[in-house]
CSV table of C-alpha atoms in Angstrom, one decimal:
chain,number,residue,atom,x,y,z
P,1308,UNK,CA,111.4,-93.4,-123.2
P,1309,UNK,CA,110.4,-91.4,-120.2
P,1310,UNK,CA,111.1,-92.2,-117.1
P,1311,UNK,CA,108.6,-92.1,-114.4
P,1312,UNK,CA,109.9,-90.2,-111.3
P,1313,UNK,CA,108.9,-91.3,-107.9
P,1314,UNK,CA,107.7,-88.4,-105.7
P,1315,UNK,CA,106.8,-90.5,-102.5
P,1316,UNK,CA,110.4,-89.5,-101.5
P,1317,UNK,CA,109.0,-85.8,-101.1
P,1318,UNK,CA,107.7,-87.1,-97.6
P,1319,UNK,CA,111.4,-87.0,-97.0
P,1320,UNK,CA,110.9,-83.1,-96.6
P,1321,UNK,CA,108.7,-83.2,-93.3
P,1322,UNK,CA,112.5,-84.3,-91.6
P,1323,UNK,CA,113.2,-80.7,-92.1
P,1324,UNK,CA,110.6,-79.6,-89.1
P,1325,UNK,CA,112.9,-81.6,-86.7
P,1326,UNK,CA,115.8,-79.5,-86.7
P,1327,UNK,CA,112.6,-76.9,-84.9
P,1328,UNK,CA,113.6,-79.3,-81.8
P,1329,UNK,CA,117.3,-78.8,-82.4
P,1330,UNK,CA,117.2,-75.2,-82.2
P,1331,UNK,CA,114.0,-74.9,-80.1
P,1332,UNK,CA,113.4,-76.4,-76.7
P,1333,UNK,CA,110.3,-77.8,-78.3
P,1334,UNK,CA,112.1,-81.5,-78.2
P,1335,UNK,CA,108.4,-83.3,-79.8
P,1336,UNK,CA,109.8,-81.6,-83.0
P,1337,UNK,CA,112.4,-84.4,-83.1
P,1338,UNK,CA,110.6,-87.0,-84.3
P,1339,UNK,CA,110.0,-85.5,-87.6
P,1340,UNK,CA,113.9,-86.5,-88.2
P,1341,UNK,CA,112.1,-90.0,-88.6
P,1342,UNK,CA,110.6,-89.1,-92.2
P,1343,UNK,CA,114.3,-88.7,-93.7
P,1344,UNK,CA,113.3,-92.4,-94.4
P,1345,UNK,CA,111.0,-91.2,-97.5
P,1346,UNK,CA,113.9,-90.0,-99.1
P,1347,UNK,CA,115.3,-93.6,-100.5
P,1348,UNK,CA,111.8,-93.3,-102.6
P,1349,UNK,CA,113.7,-91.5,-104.7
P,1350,UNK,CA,116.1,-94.1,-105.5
P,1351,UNK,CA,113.7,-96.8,-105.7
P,1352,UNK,CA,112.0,-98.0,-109.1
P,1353,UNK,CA,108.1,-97.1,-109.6
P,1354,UNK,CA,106.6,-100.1,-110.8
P,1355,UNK,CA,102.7,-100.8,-110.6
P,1356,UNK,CA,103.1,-103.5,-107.3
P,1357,UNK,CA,104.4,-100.0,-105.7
P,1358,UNK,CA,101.7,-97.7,-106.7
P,1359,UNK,CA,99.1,-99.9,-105.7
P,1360,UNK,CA,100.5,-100.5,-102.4
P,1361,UNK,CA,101.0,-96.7,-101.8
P,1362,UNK,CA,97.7,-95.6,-103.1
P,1363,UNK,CA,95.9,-98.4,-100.5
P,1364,UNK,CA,97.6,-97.1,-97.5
P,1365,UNK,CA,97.3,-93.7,-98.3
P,1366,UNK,CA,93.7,-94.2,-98.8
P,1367,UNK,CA,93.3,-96.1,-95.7
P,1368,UNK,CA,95.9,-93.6,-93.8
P,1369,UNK,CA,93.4,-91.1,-94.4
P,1370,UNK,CA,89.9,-92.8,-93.7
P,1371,UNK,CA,91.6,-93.5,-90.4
P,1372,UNK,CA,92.9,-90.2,-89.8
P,1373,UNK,CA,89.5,-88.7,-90.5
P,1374,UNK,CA,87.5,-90.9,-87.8
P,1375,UNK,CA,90.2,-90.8,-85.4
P,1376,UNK,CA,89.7,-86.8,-85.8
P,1377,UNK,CA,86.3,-86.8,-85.4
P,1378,UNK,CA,86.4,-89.3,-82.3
P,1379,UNK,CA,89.0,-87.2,-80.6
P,1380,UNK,CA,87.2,-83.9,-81.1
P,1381,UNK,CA,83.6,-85.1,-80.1
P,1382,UNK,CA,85.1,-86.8,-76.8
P,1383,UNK,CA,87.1,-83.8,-75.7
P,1384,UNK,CA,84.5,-81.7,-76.6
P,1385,UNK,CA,81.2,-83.3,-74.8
P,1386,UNK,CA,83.0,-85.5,-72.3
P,1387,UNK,CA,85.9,-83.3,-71.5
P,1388,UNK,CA,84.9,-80.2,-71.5
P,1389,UNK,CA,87.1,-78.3,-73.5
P,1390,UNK,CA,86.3,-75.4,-75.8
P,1391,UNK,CA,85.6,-76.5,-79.4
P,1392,UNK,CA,88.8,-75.1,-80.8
P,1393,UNK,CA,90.8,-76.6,-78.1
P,1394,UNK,CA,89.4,-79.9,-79.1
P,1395,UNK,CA,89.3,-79.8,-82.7
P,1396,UNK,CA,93.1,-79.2,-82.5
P,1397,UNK,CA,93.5,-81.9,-79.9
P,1398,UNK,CA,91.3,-83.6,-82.8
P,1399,UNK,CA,93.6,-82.5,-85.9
P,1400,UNK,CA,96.8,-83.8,-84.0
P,1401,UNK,CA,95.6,-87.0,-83.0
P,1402,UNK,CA,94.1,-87.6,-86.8
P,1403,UNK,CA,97.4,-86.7,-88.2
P,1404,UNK,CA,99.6,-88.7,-86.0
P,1405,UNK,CA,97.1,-92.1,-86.7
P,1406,UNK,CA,96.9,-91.2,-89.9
P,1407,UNK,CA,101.3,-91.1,-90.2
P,1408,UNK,CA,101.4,-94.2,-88.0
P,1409,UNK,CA,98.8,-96.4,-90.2
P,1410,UNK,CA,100.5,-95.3,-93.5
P,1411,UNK,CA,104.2,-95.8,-91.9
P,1412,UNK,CA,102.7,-99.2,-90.4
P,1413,UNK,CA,101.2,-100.5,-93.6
P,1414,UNK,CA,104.2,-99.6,-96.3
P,1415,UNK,CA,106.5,-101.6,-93.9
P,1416,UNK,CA,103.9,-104.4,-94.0
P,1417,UNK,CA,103.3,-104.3,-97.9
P,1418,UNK,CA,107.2,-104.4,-98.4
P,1419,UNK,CA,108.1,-107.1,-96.0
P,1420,UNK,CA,104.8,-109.2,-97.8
P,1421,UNK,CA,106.2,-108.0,-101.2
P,1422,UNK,CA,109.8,-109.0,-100.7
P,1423,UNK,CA,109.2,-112.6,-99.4
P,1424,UNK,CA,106.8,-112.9,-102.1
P,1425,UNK,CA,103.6,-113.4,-100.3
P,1426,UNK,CA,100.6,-112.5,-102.7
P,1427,UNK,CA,96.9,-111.4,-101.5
């Protein structure tokens, strides 16, 4: 039988950009350290209750991301006046972080609902 092997705990690799603020003055860096979290995937059983609760965060993670980019980017750009590479990057960041912060946000809240047992 063929185990199934869980590679959410790869996320656990995006720690590895914090030690940029250890050796950098660029001390924003630092909170990378916060995905070394990602690596007890590994060690944790993949069962279908997991999947499912991966795959809907990730998918709304993402939906999120994308309109928080797009909202970010059309603000700087018509209301503040920045070039449009200025505020697509402004855009991209701000995406990325919501989009981190939502997925983050909703795993925690699927395994507290899952470990006291609280269904849909």
């Amino acid at each position: 039988m063929k185990r199934k092997r869980n590679i959410y705990g790869l996320m656990g690799l995006l720690s590895l950009l914090g030690f940029i603020g250890i050796f950098t003055k660029e001390r924003g860096f630092l909170a990378f350290f916060s995905f070394v979290v990602d690596f007890g995937y590994f060690f944790i059983k993949s069962d279908e209750m997991l999947e499912a609760y991966m795959d809907k965060a990730a998918s709304l993670a993402f939906y999120s991301g994308m309109l928080v980019t797009a909202a970010v980017t059309l603000i700087r750009f018509f209301f503040a006046g920045q070039p449009g590479n200025t505020a697509l990057l402004t855009g991209f960041a701000s995406g990325w972080g919501v989009s981190v912060m939502v997925h983050g946000l909703l795993i925690g809240y699927y395994q507290f609902r899952e470990s006291w047992g609280v269904g849909e």
